[in-house]
mmCIF file with all atom_site columns, C-alpha atoms in Angstrom:
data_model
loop_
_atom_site.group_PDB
_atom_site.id
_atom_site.type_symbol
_atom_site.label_atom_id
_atom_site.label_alt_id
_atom_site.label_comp_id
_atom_site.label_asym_id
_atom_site.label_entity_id
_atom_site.label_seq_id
_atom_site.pdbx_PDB_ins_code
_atom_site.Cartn_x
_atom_site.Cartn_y
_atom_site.Cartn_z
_atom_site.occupancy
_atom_site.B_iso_or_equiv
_atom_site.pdbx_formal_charge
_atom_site.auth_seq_id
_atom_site.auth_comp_id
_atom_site.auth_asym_id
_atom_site.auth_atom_id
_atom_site.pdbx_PDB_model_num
ATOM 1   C CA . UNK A 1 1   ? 55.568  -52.511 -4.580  1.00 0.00 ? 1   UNK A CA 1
ATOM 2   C CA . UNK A 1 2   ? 53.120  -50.535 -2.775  1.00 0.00 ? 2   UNK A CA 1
ATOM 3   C CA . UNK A 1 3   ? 49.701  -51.771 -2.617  1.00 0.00 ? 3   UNK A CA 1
ATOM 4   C CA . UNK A 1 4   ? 46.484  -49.973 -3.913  1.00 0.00 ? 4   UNK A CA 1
ATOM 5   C CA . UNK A 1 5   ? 44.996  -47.842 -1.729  1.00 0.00 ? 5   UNK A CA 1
ATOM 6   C CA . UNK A 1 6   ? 41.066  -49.511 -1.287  1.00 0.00 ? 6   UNK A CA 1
ATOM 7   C CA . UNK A 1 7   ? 38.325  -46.737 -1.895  1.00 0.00 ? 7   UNK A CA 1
ATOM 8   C CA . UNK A 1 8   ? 35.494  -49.427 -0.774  1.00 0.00 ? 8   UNK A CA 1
ATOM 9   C CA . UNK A 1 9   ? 36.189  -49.829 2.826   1.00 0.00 ? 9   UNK A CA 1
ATOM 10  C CA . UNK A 1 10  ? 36.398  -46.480 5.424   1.00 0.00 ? 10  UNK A CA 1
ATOM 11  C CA . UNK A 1 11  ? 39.349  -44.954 6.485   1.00 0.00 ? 11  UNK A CA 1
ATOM 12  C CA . UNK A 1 12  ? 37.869  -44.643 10.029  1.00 0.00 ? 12  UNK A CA 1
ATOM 13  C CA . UNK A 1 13  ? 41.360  -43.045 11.312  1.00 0.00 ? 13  UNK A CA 1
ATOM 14  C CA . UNK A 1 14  ? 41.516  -40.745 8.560   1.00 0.00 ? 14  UNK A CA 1
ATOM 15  C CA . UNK A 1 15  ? 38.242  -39.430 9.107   1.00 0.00 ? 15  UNK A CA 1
ATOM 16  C CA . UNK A 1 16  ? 38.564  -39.068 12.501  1.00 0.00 ? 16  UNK A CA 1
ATOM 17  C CA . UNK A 1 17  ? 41.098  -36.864 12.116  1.00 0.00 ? 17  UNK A CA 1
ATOM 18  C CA . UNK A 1 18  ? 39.667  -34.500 9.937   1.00 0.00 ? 18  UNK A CA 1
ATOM 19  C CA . UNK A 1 19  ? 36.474  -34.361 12.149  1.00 0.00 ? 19  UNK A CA 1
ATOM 20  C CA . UNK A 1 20  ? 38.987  -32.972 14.756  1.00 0.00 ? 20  UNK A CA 1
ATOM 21  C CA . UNK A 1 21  ? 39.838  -29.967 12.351  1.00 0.00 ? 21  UNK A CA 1
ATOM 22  C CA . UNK A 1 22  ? 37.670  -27.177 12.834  1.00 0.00 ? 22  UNK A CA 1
ATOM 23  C CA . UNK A 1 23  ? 38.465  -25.919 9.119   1.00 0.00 ? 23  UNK A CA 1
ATOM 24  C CA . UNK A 1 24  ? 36.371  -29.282 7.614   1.00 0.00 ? 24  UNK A CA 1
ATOM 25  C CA . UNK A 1 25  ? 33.672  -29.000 10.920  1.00 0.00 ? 25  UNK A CA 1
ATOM 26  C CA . UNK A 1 26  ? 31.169  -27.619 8.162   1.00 0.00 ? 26  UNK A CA 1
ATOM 27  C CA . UNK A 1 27  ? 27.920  -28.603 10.872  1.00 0.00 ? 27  UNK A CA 1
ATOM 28  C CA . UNK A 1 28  ? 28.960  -25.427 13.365  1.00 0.00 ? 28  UNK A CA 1
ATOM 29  C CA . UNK A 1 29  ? 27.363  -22.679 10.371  1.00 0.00 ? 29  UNK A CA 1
ATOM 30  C CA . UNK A 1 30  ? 24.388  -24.292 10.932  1.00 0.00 ? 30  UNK A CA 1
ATOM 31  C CA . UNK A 1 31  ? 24.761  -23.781 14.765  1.00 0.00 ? 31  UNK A CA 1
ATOM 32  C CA . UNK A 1 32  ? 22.505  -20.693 15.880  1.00 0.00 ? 32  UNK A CA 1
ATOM 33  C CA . UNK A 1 33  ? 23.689  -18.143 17.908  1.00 0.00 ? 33  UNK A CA 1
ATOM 34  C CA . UNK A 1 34  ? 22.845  -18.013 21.364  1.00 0.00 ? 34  UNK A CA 1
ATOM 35  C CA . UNK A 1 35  ? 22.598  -14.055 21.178  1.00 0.00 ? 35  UNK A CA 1
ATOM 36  C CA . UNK A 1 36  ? 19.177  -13.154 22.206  1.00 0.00 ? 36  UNK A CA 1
ATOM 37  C CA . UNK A 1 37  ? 18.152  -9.834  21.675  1.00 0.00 ? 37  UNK A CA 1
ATOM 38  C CA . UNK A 1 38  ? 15.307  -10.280 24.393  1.00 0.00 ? 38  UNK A CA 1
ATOM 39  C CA . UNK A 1 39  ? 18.089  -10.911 27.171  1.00 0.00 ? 39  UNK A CA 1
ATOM 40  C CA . UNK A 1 40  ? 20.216  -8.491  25.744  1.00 0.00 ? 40  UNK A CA 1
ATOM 41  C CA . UNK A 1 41  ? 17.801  -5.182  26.143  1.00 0.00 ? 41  UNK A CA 1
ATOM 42  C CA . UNK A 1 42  ? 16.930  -6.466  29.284  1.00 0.00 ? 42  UNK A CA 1
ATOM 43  C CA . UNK A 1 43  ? 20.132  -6.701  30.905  1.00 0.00 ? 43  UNK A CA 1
ATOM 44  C CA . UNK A 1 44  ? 21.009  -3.146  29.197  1.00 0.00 ? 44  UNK A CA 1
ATOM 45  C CA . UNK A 1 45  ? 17.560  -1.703  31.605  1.00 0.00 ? 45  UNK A CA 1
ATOM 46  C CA . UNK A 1 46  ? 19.041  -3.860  34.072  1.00 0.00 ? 46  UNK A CA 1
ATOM 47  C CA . UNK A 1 47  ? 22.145  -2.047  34.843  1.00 0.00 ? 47  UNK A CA 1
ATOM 48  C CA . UNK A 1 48  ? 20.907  1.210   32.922  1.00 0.00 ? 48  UNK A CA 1
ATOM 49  C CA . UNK A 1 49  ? 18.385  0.426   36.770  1.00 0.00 ? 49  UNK A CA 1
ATOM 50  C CA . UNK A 1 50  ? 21.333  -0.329  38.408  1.00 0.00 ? 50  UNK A CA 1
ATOM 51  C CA . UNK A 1 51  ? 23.132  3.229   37.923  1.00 0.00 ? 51  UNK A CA 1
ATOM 52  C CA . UNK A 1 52  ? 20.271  4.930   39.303  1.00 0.00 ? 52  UNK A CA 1
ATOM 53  C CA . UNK A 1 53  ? 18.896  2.638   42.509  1.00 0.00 ? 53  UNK A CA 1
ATOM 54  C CA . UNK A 1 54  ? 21.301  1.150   44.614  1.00 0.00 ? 54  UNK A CA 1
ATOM 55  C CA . UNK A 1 55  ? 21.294  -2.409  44.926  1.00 0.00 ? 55  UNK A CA 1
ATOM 56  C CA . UNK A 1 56  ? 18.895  -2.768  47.976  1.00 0.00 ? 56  UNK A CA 1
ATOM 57  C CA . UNK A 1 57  ? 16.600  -0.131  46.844  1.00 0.00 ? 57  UNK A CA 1
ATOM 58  C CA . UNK A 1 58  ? 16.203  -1.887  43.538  1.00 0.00 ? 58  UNK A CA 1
ATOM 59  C CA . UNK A 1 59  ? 15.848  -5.117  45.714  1.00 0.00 ? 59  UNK A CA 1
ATOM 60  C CA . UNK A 1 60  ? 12.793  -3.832  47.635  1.00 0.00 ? 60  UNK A CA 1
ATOM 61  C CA . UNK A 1 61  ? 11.033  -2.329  44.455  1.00 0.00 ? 61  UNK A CA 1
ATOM 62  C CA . UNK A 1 62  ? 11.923  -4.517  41.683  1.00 0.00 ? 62  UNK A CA 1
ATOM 63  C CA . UNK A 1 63  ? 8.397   -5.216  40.627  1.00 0.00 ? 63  UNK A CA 1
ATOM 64  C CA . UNK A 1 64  ? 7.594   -1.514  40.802  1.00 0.00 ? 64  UNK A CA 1
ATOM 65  C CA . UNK A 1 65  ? 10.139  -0.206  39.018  1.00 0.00 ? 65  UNK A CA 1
ATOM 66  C CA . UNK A 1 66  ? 9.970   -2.878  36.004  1.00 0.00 ? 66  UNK A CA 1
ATOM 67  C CA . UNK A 1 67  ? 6.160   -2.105  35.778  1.00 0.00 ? 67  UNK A CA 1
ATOM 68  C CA . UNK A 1 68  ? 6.956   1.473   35.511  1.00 0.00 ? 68  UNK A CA 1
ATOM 69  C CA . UNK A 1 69  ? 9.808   0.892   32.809  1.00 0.00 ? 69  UNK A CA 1
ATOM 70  C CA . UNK A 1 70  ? 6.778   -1.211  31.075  1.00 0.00 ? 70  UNK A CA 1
ATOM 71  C CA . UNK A 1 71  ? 4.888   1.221   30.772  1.00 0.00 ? 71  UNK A CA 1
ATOM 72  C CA . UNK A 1 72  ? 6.974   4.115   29.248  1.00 0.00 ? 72  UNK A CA 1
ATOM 73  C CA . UNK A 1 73  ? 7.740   1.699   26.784  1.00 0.00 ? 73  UNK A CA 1
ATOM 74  C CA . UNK A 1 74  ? 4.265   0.983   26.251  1.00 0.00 ? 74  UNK A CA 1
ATOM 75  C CA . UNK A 1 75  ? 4.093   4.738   25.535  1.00 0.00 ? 75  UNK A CA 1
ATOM 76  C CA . UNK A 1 76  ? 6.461   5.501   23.652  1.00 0.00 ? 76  UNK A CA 1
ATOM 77  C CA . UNK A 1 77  ? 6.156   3.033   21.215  1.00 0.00 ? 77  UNK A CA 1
ATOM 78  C CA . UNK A 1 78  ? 1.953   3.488   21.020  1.00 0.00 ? 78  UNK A CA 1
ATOM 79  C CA . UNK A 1 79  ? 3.462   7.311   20.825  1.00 0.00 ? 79  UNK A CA 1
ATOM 80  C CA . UNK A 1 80  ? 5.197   5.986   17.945  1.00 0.00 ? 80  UNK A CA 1
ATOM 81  C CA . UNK A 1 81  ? 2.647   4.140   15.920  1.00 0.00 ? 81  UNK A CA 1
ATOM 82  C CA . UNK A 1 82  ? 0.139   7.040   16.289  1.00 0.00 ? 82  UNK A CA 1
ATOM 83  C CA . UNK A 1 83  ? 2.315   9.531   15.246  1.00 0.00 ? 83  UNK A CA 1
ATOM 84  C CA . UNK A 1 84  ? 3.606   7.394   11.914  1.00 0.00 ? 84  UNK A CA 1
ATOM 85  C CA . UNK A 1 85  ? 0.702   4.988   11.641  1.00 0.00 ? 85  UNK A CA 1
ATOM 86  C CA . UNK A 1 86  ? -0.020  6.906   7.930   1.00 0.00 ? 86  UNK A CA 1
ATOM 87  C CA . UNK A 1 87  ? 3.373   6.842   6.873   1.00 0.00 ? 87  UNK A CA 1
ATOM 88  C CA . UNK A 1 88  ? 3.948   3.077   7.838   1.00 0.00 ? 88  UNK A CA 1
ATOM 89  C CA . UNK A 1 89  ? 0.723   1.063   7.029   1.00 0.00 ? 89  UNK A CA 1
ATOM 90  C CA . UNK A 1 90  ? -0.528  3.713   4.662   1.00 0.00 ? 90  UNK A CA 1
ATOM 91  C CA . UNK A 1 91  ? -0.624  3.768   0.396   1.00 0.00 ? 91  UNK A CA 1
ATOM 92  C CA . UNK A 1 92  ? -2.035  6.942   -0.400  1.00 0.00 ? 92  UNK A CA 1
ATOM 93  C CA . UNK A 1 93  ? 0.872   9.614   -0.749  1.00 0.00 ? 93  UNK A CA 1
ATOM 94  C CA . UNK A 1 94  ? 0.223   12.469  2.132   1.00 0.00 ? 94  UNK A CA 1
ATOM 95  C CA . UNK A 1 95  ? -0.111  14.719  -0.931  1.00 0.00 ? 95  UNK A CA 1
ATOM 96  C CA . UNK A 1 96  ? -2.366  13.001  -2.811  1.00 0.00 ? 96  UNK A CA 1
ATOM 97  C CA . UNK A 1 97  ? -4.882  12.849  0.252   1.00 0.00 ? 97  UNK A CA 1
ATOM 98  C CA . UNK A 1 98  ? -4.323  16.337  1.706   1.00 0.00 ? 98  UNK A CA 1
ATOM 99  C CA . UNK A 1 99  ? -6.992  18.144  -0.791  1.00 0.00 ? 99  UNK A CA 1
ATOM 100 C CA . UNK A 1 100 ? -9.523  15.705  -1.538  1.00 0.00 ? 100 UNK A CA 1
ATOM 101 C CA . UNK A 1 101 ? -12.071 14.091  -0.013  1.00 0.00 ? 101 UNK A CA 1
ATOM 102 C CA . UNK A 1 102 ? -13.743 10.720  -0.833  1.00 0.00 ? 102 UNK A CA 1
ATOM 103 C CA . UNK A 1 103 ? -17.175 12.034  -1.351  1.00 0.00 ? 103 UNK A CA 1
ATOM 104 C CA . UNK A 1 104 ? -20.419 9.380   -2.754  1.00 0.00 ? 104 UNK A CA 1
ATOM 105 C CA . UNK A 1 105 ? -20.191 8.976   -6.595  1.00 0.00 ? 105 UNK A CA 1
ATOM 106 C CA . UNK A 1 106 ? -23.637 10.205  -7.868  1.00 0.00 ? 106 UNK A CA 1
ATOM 107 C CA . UNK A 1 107 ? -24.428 11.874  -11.283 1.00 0.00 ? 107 UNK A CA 1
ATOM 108 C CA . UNK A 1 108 ? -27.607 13.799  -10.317 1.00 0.00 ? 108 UNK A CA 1
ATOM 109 C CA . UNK A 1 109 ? -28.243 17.147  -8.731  1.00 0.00 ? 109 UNK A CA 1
ATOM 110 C CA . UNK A 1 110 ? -24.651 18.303  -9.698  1.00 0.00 ? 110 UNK A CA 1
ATOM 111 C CA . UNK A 1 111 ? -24.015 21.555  -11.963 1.00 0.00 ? 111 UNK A CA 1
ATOM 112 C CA . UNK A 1 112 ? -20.836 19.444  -13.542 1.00 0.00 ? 112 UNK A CA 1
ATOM 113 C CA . UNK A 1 113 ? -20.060 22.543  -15.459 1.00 0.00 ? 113 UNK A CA 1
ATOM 114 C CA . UNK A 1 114 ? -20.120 25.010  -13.077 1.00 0.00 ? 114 UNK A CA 1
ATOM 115 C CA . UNK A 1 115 ? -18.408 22.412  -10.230 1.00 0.00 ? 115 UNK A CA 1
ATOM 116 C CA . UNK A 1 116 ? -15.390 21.271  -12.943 1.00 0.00 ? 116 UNK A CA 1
ATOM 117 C CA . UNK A 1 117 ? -14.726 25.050  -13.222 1.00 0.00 ? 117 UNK A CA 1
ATOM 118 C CA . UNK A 1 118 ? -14.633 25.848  -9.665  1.00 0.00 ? 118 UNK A CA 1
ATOM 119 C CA . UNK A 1 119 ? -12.115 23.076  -9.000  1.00 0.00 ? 119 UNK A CA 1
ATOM 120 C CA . UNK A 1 120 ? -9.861  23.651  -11.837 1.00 0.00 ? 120 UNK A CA 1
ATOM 121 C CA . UNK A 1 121 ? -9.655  27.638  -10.720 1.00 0.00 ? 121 UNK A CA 1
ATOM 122 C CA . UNK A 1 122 ? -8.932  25.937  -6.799  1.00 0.00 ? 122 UNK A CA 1
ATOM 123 C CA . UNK A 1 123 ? -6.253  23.762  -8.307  1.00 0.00 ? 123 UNK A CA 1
ATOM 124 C CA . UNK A 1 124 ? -8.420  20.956  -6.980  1.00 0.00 ? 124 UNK A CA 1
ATOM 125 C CA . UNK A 1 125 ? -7.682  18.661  -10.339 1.00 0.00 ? 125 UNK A CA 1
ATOM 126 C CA . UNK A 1 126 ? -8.341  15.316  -8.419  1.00 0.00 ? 126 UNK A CA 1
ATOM 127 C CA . UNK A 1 127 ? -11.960 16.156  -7.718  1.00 0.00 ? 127 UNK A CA 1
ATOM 128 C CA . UNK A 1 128 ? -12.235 18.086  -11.554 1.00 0.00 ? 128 UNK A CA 1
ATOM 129 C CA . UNK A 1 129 ? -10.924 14.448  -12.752 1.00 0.00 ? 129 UNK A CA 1
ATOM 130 C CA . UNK A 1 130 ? -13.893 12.630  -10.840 1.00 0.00 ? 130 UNK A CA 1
ATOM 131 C CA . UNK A 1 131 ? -16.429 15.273  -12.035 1.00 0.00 ? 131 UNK A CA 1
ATOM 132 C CA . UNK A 1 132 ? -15.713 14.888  -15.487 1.00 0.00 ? 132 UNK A CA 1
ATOM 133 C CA . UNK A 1 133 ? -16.033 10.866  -15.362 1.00 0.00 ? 133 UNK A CA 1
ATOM 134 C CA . UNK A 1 134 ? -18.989 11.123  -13.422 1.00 0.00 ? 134 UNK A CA 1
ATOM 135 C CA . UNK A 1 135 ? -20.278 13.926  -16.420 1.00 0.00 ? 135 UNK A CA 1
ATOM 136 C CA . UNK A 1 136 ? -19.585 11.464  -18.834 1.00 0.00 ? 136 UNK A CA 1
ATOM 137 C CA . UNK A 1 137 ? -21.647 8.785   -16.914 1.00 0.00 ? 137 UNK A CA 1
ATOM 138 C CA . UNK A 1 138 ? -24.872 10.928  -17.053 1.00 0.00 ? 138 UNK A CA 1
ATOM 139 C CA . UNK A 1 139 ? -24.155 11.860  -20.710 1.00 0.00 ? 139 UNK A CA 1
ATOM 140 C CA . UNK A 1 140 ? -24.362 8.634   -21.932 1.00 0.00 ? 140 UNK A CA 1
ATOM 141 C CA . UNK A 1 141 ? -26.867 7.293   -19.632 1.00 0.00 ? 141 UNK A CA 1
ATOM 142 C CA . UNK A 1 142 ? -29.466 10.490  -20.705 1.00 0.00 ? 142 UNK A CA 1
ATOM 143 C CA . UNK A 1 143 ? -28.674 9.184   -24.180 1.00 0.00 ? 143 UNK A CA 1
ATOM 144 C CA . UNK A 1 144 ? -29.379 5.610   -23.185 1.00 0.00 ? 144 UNK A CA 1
ATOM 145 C CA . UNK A 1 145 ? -25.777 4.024   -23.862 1.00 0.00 ? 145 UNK A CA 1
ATOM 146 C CA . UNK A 1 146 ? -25.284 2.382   -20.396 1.00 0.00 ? 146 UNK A CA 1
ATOM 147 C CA . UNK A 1 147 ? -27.076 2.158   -17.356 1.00 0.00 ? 147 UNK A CA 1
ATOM 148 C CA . UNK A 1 148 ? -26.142 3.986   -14.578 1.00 0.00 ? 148 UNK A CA 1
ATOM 149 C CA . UNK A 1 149 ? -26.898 2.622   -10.983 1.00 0.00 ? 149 UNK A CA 1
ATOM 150 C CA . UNK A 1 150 ? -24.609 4.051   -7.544  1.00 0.00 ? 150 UNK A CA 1
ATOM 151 C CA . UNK A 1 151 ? -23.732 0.231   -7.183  1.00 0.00 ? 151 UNK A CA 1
ATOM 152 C CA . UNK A 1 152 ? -22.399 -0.292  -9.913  1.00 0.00 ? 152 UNK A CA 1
ATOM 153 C CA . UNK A 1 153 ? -18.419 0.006   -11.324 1.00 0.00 ? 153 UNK A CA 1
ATOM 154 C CA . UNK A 1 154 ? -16.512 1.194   -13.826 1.00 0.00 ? 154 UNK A CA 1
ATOM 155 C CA . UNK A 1 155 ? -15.656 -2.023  -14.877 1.00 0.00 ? 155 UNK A CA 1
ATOM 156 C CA . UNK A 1 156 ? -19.272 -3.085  -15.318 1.00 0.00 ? 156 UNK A CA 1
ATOM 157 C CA . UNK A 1 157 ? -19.539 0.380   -17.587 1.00 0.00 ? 157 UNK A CA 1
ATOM 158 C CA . UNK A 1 158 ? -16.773 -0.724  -19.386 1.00 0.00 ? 158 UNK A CA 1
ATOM 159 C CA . UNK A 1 159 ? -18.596 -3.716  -20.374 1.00 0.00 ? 159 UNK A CA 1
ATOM 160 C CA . UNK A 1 160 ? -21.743 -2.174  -21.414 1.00 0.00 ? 160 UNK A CA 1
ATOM 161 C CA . UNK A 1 161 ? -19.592 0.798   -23.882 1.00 0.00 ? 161 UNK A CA 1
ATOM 162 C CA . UNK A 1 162 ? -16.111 -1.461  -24.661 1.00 0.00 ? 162 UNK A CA 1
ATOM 163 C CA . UNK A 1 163 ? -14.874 1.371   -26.953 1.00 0.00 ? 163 UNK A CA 1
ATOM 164 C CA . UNK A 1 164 ? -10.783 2.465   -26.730 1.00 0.00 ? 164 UNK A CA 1
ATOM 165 C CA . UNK A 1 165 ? -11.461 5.937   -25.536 1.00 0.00 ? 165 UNK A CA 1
ATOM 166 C CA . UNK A 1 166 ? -13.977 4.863   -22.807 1.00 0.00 ? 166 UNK A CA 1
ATOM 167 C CA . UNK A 1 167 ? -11.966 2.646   -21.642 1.00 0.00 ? 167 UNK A CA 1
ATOM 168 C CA . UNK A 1 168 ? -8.739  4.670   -21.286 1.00 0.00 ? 168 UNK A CA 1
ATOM 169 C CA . UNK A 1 169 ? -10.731 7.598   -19.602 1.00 0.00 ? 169 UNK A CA 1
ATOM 170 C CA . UNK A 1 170 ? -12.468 4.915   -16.754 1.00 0.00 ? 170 UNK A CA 1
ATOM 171 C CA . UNK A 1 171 ? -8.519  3.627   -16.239 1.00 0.00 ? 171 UNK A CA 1
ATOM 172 C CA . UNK A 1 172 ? -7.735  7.446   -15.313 1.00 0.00 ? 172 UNK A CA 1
ATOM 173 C CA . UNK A 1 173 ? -10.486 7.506   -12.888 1.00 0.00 ? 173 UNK A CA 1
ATOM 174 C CA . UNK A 1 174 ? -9.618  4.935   -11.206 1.00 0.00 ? 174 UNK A CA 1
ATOM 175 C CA . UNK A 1 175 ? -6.228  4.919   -10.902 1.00 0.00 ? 175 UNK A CA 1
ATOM 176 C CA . UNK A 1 176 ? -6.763  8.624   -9.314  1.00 0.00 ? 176 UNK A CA 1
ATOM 177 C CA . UNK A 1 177 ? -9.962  8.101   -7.241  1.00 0.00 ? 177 UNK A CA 1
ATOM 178 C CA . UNK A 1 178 ? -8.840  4.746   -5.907  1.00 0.00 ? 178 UNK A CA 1
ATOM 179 C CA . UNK A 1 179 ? -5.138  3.984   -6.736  1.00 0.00 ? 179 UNK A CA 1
ATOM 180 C CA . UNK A 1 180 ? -4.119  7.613   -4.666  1.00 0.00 ? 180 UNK A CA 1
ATOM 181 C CA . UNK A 1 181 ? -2.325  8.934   -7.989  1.00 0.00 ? 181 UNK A CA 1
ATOM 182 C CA . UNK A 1 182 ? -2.072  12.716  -8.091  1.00 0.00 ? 182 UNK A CA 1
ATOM 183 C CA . UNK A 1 183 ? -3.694  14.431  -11.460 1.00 0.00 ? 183 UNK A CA 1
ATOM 184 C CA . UNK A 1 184 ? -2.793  17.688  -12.874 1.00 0.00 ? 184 UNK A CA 1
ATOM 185 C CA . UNK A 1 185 ? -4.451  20.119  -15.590 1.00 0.00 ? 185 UNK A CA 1
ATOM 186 C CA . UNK A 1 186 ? -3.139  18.056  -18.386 1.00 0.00 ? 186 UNK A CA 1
ATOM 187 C CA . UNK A 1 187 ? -4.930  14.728  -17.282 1.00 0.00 ? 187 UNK A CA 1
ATOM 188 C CA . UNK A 1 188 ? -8.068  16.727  -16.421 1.00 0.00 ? 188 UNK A CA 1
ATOM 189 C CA . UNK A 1 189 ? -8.046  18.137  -19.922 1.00 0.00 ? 189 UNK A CA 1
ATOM 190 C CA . UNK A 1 190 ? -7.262  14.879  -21.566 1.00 0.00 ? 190 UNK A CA 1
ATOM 191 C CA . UNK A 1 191 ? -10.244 13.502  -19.708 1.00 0.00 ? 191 UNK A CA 1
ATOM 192 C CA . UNK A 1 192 ? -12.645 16.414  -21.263 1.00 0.00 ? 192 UNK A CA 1
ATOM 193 C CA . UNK A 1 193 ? -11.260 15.193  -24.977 1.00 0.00 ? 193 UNK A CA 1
ATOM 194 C CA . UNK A 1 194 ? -11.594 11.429  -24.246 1.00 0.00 ? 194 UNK A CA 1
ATOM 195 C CA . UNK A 1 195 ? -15.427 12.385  -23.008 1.00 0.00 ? 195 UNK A CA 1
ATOM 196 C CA . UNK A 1 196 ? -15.877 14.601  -26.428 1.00 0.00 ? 196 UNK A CA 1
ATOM 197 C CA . UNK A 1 197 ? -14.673 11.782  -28.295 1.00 0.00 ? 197 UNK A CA 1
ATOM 198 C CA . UNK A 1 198 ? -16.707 9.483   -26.809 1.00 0.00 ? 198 UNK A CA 1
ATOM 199 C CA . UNK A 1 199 ? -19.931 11.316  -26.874 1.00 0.00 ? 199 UNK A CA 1
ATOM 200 C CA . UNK A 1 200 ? -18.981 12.216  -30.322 1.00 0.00 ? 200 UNK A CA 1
ATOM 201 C CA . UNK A 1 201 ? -18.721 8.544   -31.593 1.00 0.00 ? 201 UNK A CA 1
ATOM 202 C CA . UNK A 1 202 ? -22.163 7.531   -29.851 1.00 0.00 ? 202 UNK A CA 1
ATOM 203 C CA . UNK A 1 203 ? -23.817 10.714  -31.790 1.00 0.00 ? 203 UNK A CA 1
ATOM 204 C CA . UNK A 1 204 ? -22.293 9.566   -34.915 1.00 0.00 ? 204 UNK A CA 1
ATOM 205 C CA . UNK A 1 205 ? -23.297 5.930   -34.412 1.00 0.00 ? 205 UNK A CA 1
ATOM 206 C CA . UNK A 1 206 ? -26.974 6.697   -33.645 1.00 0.00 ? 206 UNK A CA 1
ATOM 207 C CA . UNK A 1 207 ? -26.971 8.860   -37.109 1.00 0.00 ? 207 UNK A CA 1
ATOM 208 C CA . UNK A 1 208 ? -25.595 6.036   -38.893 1.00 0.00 ? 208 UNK A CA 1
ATOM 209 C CA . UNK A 1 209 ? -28.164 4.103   -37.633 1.00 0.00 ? 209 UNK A CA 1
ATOM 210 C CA . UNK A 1 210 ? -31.145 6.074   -38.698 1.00 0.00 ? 210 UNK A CA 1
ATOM 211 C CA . UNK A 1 211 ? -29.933 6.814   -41.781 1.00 0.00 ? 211 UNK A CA 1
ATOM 212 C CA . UNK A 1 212 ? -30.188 3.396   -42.895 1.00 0.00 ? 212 UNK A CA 1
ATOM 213 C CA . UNK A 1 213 ? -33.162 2.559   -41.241 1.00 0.00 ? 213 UNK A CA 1
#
């Protein structure tokens, strides 16, 4: 009769023949690689160096030539940065900054009629956009619904008129002035009805209120 094998004591020469398996060595995945990329591109110049000097010459000049190599490098990739800086670290689209400029948000001393025209006949529709929110600012701070001041936001002048359309016409602002979205004749025009609306409603509201008073 053969006797139970016993599961509470180790099989010491069972297990130290599987650690001599490689297929159950399971710690070697966690081994890192002793590639270095470092070494690797500098043995590449190395004997890119060693093609072109002979042995002796490169010898005599090592530190010379290796501060030259340096510095083309340096070059090239400040070269490369400069030239792609925009494109790499950069959220504005290139077309969405090409035709507008960031100019100071003010809603005095502008003809906002005659300006909105100009740059919807230029195709200009980002800075139409910013005219028309900014002619909606002086509309209802003439008629005393918020209070304009250049520090303020349009998050503050949300808060002082919390209406729907007010609200969805400072959203299209901002995402255009500030979140580098591109506009078009459509959102411009959209814009123009949300400020109709809106002065619209305040009218409306201040004749409802002297009626019954």
């Amino acid at each position: 009769m053969i006797a139970p094998t016993d599961t509470l004591h180790i099989d010491t020469a069972s297990l130290e023949a599987w650690r001599d398996q490689t297929a159950f060595d399971y710690s070697r995945e966690l081994m890192q690689s002793g590639f270095s990329l470092r070494r690797w591109l500098l043995e590449q110049i190395r004997n890119f160096l060693n093609t072109i000097f002979d042995s002796q010459a490169y010898a005599d000049h090592r530190t010379l030539i290796w501060t030259i190599v340096g510095i083309v490098l340096f070059v090239i990739v400040g070269t490369f940065i400069s030239k792609y800086r925009s494109k790499l670290f950069g959220r504005r689209s290139e077309s969405a900054g090409v035709d507008y400029e960031i100019a100071e948000d003010t809603i005095y001393g502008i003809d906002f009629e005659a300006a909105i025209s100009r740059a919807m006949e230029s195709g200009n529709y980002r800075e139409a956009l910013r005219l028309v929110y900014l002619q909606t600012l002086k509309r209802l701070t003439d008629d005393g619904h918020i209070d304009w001041q250049p520090y303020k936001t349009p998050t503050q002048y949300v808060s002082e008129l919390p209406t729907k359309e007010f609200r969805e016409l400072s959203h299209h602002f901002l995402r255009v002035r500030y979140g580098g979205f591109d506009a078009d004749s459509s959102l411009v025009e959209r814009m123009q009805h949300l400020q109709a609306d809106i002065i619209s409603q305040r009218s409306q509201s201040e004749e409802s209120k002297g009626g019954e008073a």
